mmCIF file of C-alpha atoms in Angstrom:
data_model
loop_
_atom_site.group_PDB
_atom_site.id
_atom_site.type_symbol
_atom_site.label_atom_id
_atom_site.label_comp_id
_atom_site.label_asym_id
_atom_site.label_seq_id
_atom_site.Cartn_x
_atom_site.Cartn_y
_atom_site.Cartn_z
ATOM 1 C CA MET G 6 -24.365 4.896 7.087
ATOM 2 C CA SER G 7 -26.353 3.851 4.505
ATOM 3 C CA HIS G 8 -26.119 0.347 3.079
ATOM 4 C CA ARG G 9 -25.764 2.723 -0.510
ATOM 5 C CA ARG G 10 -23.037 5.118 0.962
ATOM 6 C CA ARG G 11 -21.001 2.006 2.868
ATOM 7 C CA LEU G 12 -21.161 0.408 -1.274
ATOM 8 C CA ALA G 13 -20.168 2.904 -2.612
ATOM 9 C CA LEU G 14 -17.111 3.663 -0.328
ATOM 10 C CA GLU G 15 -16.088 -0.195 -0.226
ATOM 11 C CA LEU G 16 -15.940 -0.233 -4.477
ATOM 12 C CA VAL G 17 -13.378 2.880 -4.424
ATOM 13 C CA LEU G 18 -11.587 0.782 -2.137
ATOM 14 C CA ALA G 19 -11.663 -1.944 -4.502
ATOM 15 C CA ILE G 20 -10.774 -0.223 -7.307
ATOM 16 C CA ILE G 21 -7.568 1.228 -5.706
ATOM 17 C CA PHE G 22 -6.349 -1.952 -3.753
ATOM 18 C CA ALA G 23 -6.972 -3.528 -6.981
ATOM 19 C CA SER G 24 -3.548 -2.076 -8.158
ATOM 20 C CA ASN G 25 -0.062 -3.150 -5.844
ATOM 21 C CA LEU G 26 0.603 -1.254 -3.189
ATOM 22 C CA SER G 27 4.601 -1.379 -4.082
ATOM 23 C CA LEU G 28 5.494 2.025 -4.368
ATOM 24 C CA SER G 29 7.280 1.218 -8.362
ATOM 25 C CA GLY G 30 3.620 0.255 -8.930
ATOM 26 C CA LEU G 31 1.629 3.494 -9.293
ATOM 27 C CA LYS G 32 1.682 6.079 -12.255
ATOM 28 C CA ARG G 33 1.537 9.332 -11.079
ATOM 29 C CA SER G 34 -0.111 12.403 -12.988
ATOM 30 C CA LYS G 35 1.809 15.141 -13.599
ATOM 31 C CA ASN G 36 -1.934 17.371 -12.903
ATOM 32 C CA LYS G 37 -1.053 17.823 -9.384
ATOM 33 C CA GLY G 38 -2.207 20.394 -6.224
ATOM 34 C CA LYS G 39 -5.916 21.752 -5.725
ATOM 35 C CA GLN G 40 -7.879 22.793 -8.387
ATOM 36 C CA LYS G 41 -10.770 25.829 -7.947
ATOM 37 C CA ASN G 42 -14.194 26.122 -8.004
ATOM 38 C CA ALA G 43 -13.923 22.071 -7.648
ATOM 39 C CA GLU G 44 -17.212 20.390 -9.324
ATOM 40 C CA CYS G 45 -18.663 16.793 -9.385
ATOM 41 C CA PRO G 46 -17.468 15.928 -13.307
ATOM 42 C CA GLY G 47 -20.865 14.597 -14.555
ATOM 43 C CA LEU G 48 -22.882 14.996 -11.491
ATOM 44 C CA SER G 49 -25.745 18.228 -11.196
ATOM 45 C CA LYS G 50 -25.036 21.239 -9.105
ATOM 46 C CA ARG G 51 -27.997 20.536 -7.139
ATOM 47 C CA ASP G 52 -26.808 16.912 -6.382
ATOM 48 C CA HIS G 53 -23.384 18.132 -5.128
ATOM 49 C CA ALA G 54 -25.245 18.135 -1.398
ATOM 50 C CA ASP G 55 -25.986 14.675 -1.894
ATOM 51 C CA LEU G 56 -23.086 12.323 0.121
ATOM 52 C CA ASP G 57 -25.076 9.635 -1.372
ATOM 53 C CA LYS G 58 -24.780 10.788 -4.871
ATOM 54 C CA LEU G 59 -21.380 11.898 -4.838
ATOM 55 C CA LEU G 60 -19.508 8.780 -3.427
ATOM 56 C CA VAL G 61 -20.750 6.713 -5.530
ATOM 57 C CA HIS G 62 -20.335 8.692 -8.268
ATOM 58 C CA ALA G 63 -16.639 9.182 -7.709
ATOM 59 C CA SER G 64 -16.465 5.376 -7.794
ATOM 60 C CA GLN G 65 -17.510 5.148 -10.979
ATOM 61 C CA ILE G 66 -15.484 7.709 -13.101
ATOM 62 C CA LEU G 67 -12.292 6.787 -10.038
ATOM 63 C CA SER G 68 -10.953 4.182 -13.520
ATOM 64 C CA THR G 69 -11.555 6.363 -15.945
ATOM 65 C CA ASP G 70 -10.814 9.638 -14.618
ATOM 66 C CA VAL G 71 -8.743 10.047 -10.851
ATOM 67 C CA ALA G 72 -9.402 14.630 -10.748
ATOM 68 C CA GLY G 73 -13.086 13.951 -11.107
ATOM 69 C CA ALA G 74 -13.496 11.347 -7.931
ATOM 70 C CA ARG G 75 -10.568 13.585 -6.218
ATOM 71 C CA SER G 76 -13.241 16.386 -6.886
ATOM 72 C CA CYS G 77 -16.004 14.257 -5.953
ATOM 73 C CA LEU G 78 -14.593 13.448 -2.559
ATOM 74 C CA ASN G 79 -13.612 17.119 -1.714
ATOM 75 C CA ILE G 80 -17.078 18.223 -2.208
ATOM 76 C CA ALA G 81 -18.005 15.253 0.020
ATOM 77 C CA LEU G 82 -15.560 15.711 2.763
ATOM 78 C CA GLU G 83 -17.553 19.568 3.213
ATOM 79 C CA VAL G 84 -20.735 17.996 3.169
ATOM 80 C CA ALA G 85 -20.424 15.062 5.341
ATOM 81 C CA PRO G 86 -22.848 14.885 8.756
ATOM 82 C CA ASN G 87 -20.610 12.639 11.340
ATOM 83 C CA ASP G 88 -16.813 12.298 12.208
ATOM 84 C CA SER G 89 -17.517 8.451 10.903
ATOM 85 C CA THR G 90 -18.647 9.527 7.301
ATOM 86 C CA ARG G 91 -15.545 11.900 7.213
ATOM 87 C CA THR G 92 -13.792 9.464 8.790
ATOM 88 C CA GLN G 93 -13.948 7.264 5.511
ATOM 89 C CA VAL G 94 -14.080 9.851 3.134
ATOM 90 C CA LEU G 95 -10.731 11.620 4.093
ATOM 91 C CA TYR G 96 -9.807 8.483 4.071
ATOM 92 C CA ASN G 97 -10.516 7.030 0.066
ATOM 93 C CA LEU G 98 -9.175 10.889 -0.441
ATOM 94 C CA ALA G 99 -5.940 10.417 1.167
ATOM 95 C CA ILE G 100 -5.525 7.180 -1.602
ATOM 96 C CA VAL G 101 -7.074 8.680 -5.087
ATOM 97 C CA THR G 102 -4.636 12.044 -3.993
ATOM 98 C CA ARG G 103 -2.305 9.435 -3.734
ATOM 99 C CA GLN G 104 -3.019 8.589 -6.905
ATOM 100 C CA ALA G 105 -3.603 11.731 -9.122
ATOM 101 C CA GLY G 106 0.300 12.326 -7.842
ATOM 102 C CA ASP G 107 -0.350 15.169 -4.732
ATOM 103 C CA ILE G 108 1.399 12.642 -2.022
ATOM 104 C CA GLN G 109 1.744 15.623 0.689
ATOM 105 C CA GLU G 110 -1.887 16.615 -0.095
ATOM 106 C CA ALA G 111 -2.239 12.843 0.599
ATOM 107 C CA HIS G 112 -0.444 12.627 3.446
ATOM 108 C CA ARG G 113 -2.392 16.042 4.917
ATOM 109 C CA HIS G 114 -5.530 13.798 4.397
ATOM 110 C CA ILE G 115 -4.206 10.772 6.255
ATOM 111 C CA LYS G 116 -3.535 12.034 9.064
ATOM 112 C CA SER G 117 -6.307 13.888 9.384
ATOM 113 C CA VAL G 118 -7.531 10.569 10.364
ATOM 114 C CA PRO G 119 -8.161 10.043 14.092
ATOM 115 C CA SER G 120 -5.738 7.759 14.995
ATOM 116 C CA ASN G 121 -8.340 5.985 17.380
ATOM 117 C CA VAL G 122 -9.821 4.613 14.436
ATOM 118 C CA ILE G 123 -7.715 4.051 12.255
ATOM 119 C CA GLU G 124 -5.346 2.019 13.014
ATOM 120 C CA LYS G 125 -8.377 -1.079 13.995
ATOM 121 C CA TRP G 126 -7.920 -0.870 10.718
ATOM 122 C CA PHE G 127 -5.376 -3.251 8.078
ATOM 123 C CA GLN G 128 -6.409 -1.508 5.044
ATOM 124 C CA GLY G 129 -6.131 2.262 6.715
ATOM 125 C CA VAL G 130 -3.600 1.500 9.039
ATOM 126 C CA LEU G 131 -1.689 0.363 5.954
ATOM 127 C CA ILE G 132 -2.209 2.923 3.349
ATOM 128 C CA ARG G 133 -1.193 5.250 6.114
ATOM 129 C CA GLY G 134 2.208 3.537 6.435
ATOM 130 C CA VAL G 135 2.139 3.708 2.565
ATOM 131 C CA ILE G 136 1.988 7.291 2.390
ATOM 132 C CA GLU G 137 4.027 7.858 5.442
ATOM 133 C CA LEU G 138 6.480 6.229 3.717
ATOM 134 C CA GLU G 139 6.217 8.533 0.378
ATOM 135 C CA SER G 140 6.043 11.161 2.257
ATOM 136 C CA ASN G 141 10.012 10.554 3.983
ATOM 137 C CA ASP G 142 8.292 10.828 6.812
ATOM 138 C CA THR G 143 9.594 6.876 7.236
ATOM 139 C CA SER G 144 9.975 6.841 10.714
ATOM 140 C CA ALA G 145 5.943 7.083 11.215
ATOM 141 C CA SER G 146 5.845 4.832 8.989
ATOM 142 C CA LEU G 147 7.125 1.921 10.780
ATOM 143 C CA GLU G 148 4.942 2.891 13.563
ATOM 144 C CA SER G 149 2.366 2.699 10.942
ATOM 145 C CA PHE G 150 3.876 -0.802 9.413
ATOM 146 C CA ALA G 151 4.134 -2.747 13.128
ATOM 147 C CA ILE G 152 -0.331 -2.060 14.006
ATOM 148 C CA ALA G 153 -0.909 -3.476 10.652
ATOM 149 C CA LYS G 154 1.082 -6.259 11.509
ATOM 150 C CA ARG G 155 -0.094 -7.285 14.662
ATOM 151 C CA LEU G 156 -3.501 -6.822 12.911
ATOM 152 C CA GLN G 157 -2.690 -9.129 10.219
ATOM 153 C CA PRO G 158 0.924 -10.665 10.591
ATOM 154 C CA THR G 159 0.059 -13.398 7.156
ATOM 155 C CA SER G 160 0.214 -10.212 4.367
ATOM 156 C CA VAL G 161 2.659 -10.041 2.219
ATOM 157 C CA LEU G 162 2.497 -6.207 1.953
ATOM 158 C CA VAL G 163 3.132 -5.546 4.916
ATOM 159 C CA TYR G 164 6.775 -7.171 4.986
ATOM 160 C CA ARG G 165 7.422 -5.604 2.344
ATOM 161 C CA ASN G 166 6.546 -2.304 2.723
ATOM 162 C CA LEU G 167 8.224 -2.354 6.814
ATOM 163 C CA ALA G 168 11.288 -3.931 5.251
ATOM 164 C CA GLN G 169 11.578 -1.000 2.405
ATOM 165 C CA ALA G 170 11.187 1.526 5.609
ATOM 166 C CA TYR G 171 14.626 0.188 7.149
ATOM 167 C CA TYR G 172 15.753 -0.146 3.942
ATOM 168 C CA ASN G 173 15.108 3.803 3.569
ATOM 169 C CA LEU G 174 16.099 4.620 6.031
ATOM 170 C CA GLY G 175 19.320 3.265 6.004
ATOM 171 C CA LYS G 176 19.232 -0.234 8.650
ATOM 172 C CA PRO G 177 19.884 -3.645 5.919
ATOM 173 C CA LEU G 178 20.681 -5.188 9.069
ATOM 174 C CA GLN G 179 16.652 -4.789 10.081
ATOM 175 C CA ALA G 180 15.269 -4.756 7.149
ATOM 176 C CA ARG G 181 16.861 -8.192 6.646
ATOM 177 C CA GLN G 182 15.236 -9.427 9.851
ATOM 178 C CA VAL G 183 11.825 -8.741 8.300
ATOM 179 C CA TRP G 184 11.489 -10.792 5.703
ATOM 180 C CA GLU G 185 13.047 -12.988 8.029
ATOM 181 C CA GLN G 186 10.261 -12.822 10.122
ATOM 182 C CA GLY G 187 8.000 -12.866 6.959
ATOM 183 C CA ILE G 188 9.451 -16.301 5.755
ATOM 184 C CA ALA G 189 8.294 -17.592 8.486
ATOM 185 C CA ALA G 190 4.464 -15.811 8.552
ATOM 186 C CA LEU G 191 3.971 -16.865 4.903
ATOM 187 C CA MET G 192 4.550 -20.234 5.003
ATOM 188 C CA GLY G 193 2.640 -22.410 2.868
ATOM 189 C CA GLN G 194 1.445 -18.920 0.986
ATOM 190 C CA GLU G 195 2.237 -18.045 -2.618
ATOM 191 C CA GLU G 196 3.623 -14.990 -1.673
ATOM 192 C CA CYS G 197 6.432 -16.735 0.072
ATOM 193 C CA ALA G 198 8.719 -16.989 -2.836
ATOM 194 C CA GLU G 199 8.515 -12.550 -2.862
ATOM 195 C CA GLY G 200 10.739 -13.402 0.702
ATOM 196 C CA PHE G 201 13.459 -15.486 -0.119
ATOM 197 C CA PHE G 202 13.929 -13.755 -3.168
ATOM 198 C CA ASN G 203 14.574 -10.195 -1.011
ATOM 199 C CA LEU G 204 15.874 -11.991 1.183
ATOM 200 C CA GLY G 205 18.624 -13.355 -1.048
ATOM 201 C CA LEU G 206 19.207 -9.709 -2.155
ATOM 202 C CA LEU G 207 19.470 -7.654 1.127
ATOM 203 C CA LEU G 208 22.288 -10.568 1.666
ATOM 204 C CA ARG G 209 24.198 -10.390 -1.162
ATOM 205 C CA GLU G 210 24.530 -6.584 -0.271
ATOM 206 C CA GLN G 211 25.887 -7.828 2.907
ATOM 207 C CA GLY G 212 29.148 -9.080 0.750
ATOM 208 C CA THR G 213 31.203 -11.994 -0.225
ATOM 209 C CA ALA G 214 30.648 -13.826 2.815
ATOM 210 C CA TYR G 215 27.203 -14.387 2.401
ATOM 211 C CA ARG G 216 26.575 -15.063 -1.567
ATOM 212 C CA LYS G 217 26.042 -18.961 -0.483
ATOM 213 C CA GLN G 218 22.983 -17.970 1.288
ATOM 214 C CA SER G 219 22.107 -15.501 -0.944
ATOM 215 C CA GLU G 220 22.085 -17.974 -4.089
ATOM 216 C CA MET G 221 20.230 -20.899 -1.050
ATOM 217 C CA ASN G 222 17.289 -17.874 -0.767
ATOM 218 C CA TYR G 223 17.044 -16.542 -4.925
ATOM 219 C CA LYS G 224 16.578 -21.163 -5.872
ATOM 220 C CA THR G 225 13.788 -21.114 -3.385
ATOM 221 C CA ALA G 226 12.229 -18.550 -4.389
ATOM 222 C CA ILE G 227 12.762 -20.076 -7.966
ATOM 223 C CA ARG G 228 11.666 -23.337 -7.245
ATOM 224 C CA LEU G 229 8.409 -22.155 -5.458
ATOM 225 C CA GLU G 230 7.193 -19.888 -8.707
ATOM 226 C CA PRO G 231 8.790 -21.138 -11.633
ATOM 227 C CA THR G 232 7.567 -19.590 -13.983
ATOM 228 C CA SER G 233 8.730 -15.878 -12.408
ATOM 229 C CA SER G 234 10.790 -14.187 -15.101
ATOM 230 C CA ARG G 235 11.668 -11.998 -12.066
ATOM 231 C CA TYR G 236 13.323 -15.233 -10.134
ATOM 232 C CA ARG G 237 14.183 -16.733 -12.614
ATOM 233 C CA THR G 238 17.884 -14.113 -14.259
ATOM 234 C CA GLY G 239 21.676 -14.836 -14.414
ATOM 235 C CA ARG G 240 23.506 -18.013 -12.635
ATOM 236 C CA TYR G 241 20.538 -18.256 -10.533
ATOM 237 C CA LYS G 242 18.249 -20.445 -12.883
ATOM 238 C CA GLN G 243 18.561 -24.016 -11.598
ATOM 239 C CA ALA G 244 16.187 -24.944 -9.091
ATOM 240 C CA ALA G 245 17.563 -25.923 -5.778
ATOM 241 C CA GLU G 246 15.730 -28.453 -2.865
ATOM 242 C CA VAL G 247 16.356 -26.583 -0.180
ATOM 243 C CA LEU G 248 13.849 -24.781 2.419
ATOM 244 C CA GLU G 249 10.372 -25.534 2.370
ATOM 245 C CA CYS G 250 7.513 -23.315 2.207
#
């Protein structure tokens, strides 16, 4: 793959991953479905056969024209010369299609990426799990997040999404265990506060017997991140001298 093409693909990823991979943080476009007579807006028809130009242009317009970037990547997929490049294009197309609001089409794209390729790549298998989760393919997402956890066990994104998957399946105890493991793995990181906060939420749902544990976790999150308005709510405003993270 040429250096310029690789940079274009990496730029697409940089723009996408600048936004959080949490399930609620992404605004969806109402314009779903495939475009007919796809064109890459702002690029001449003559350049539609030039993969490098398609990828560079897609990365340049992504922040202002998601639909246009998606169209460029669809064309790039048609002209990709080999399986390696096709895999990279499919991955980026899945992310951009998700951002455009067409989660089922994004699911189709990400599932087209060979497992033996994507499962060696943390960001790839993580976004596969996110798209599976958002497509209600929740059991499959558990496998993807488990692989992502093996590849990068200190990423808060892994624990956030893995816990969400178990919770969506009606398994709050497993979600709780995920965050307990996450707190241990995230020791010393800023994101550790999120682990304590979410563990507090899950313990609170288990009833009054767990209220004291829940409150301790809330207070630990506040102590670790005292300026967070999300954590400083209700009666959990006082910081406590509890577990160090």
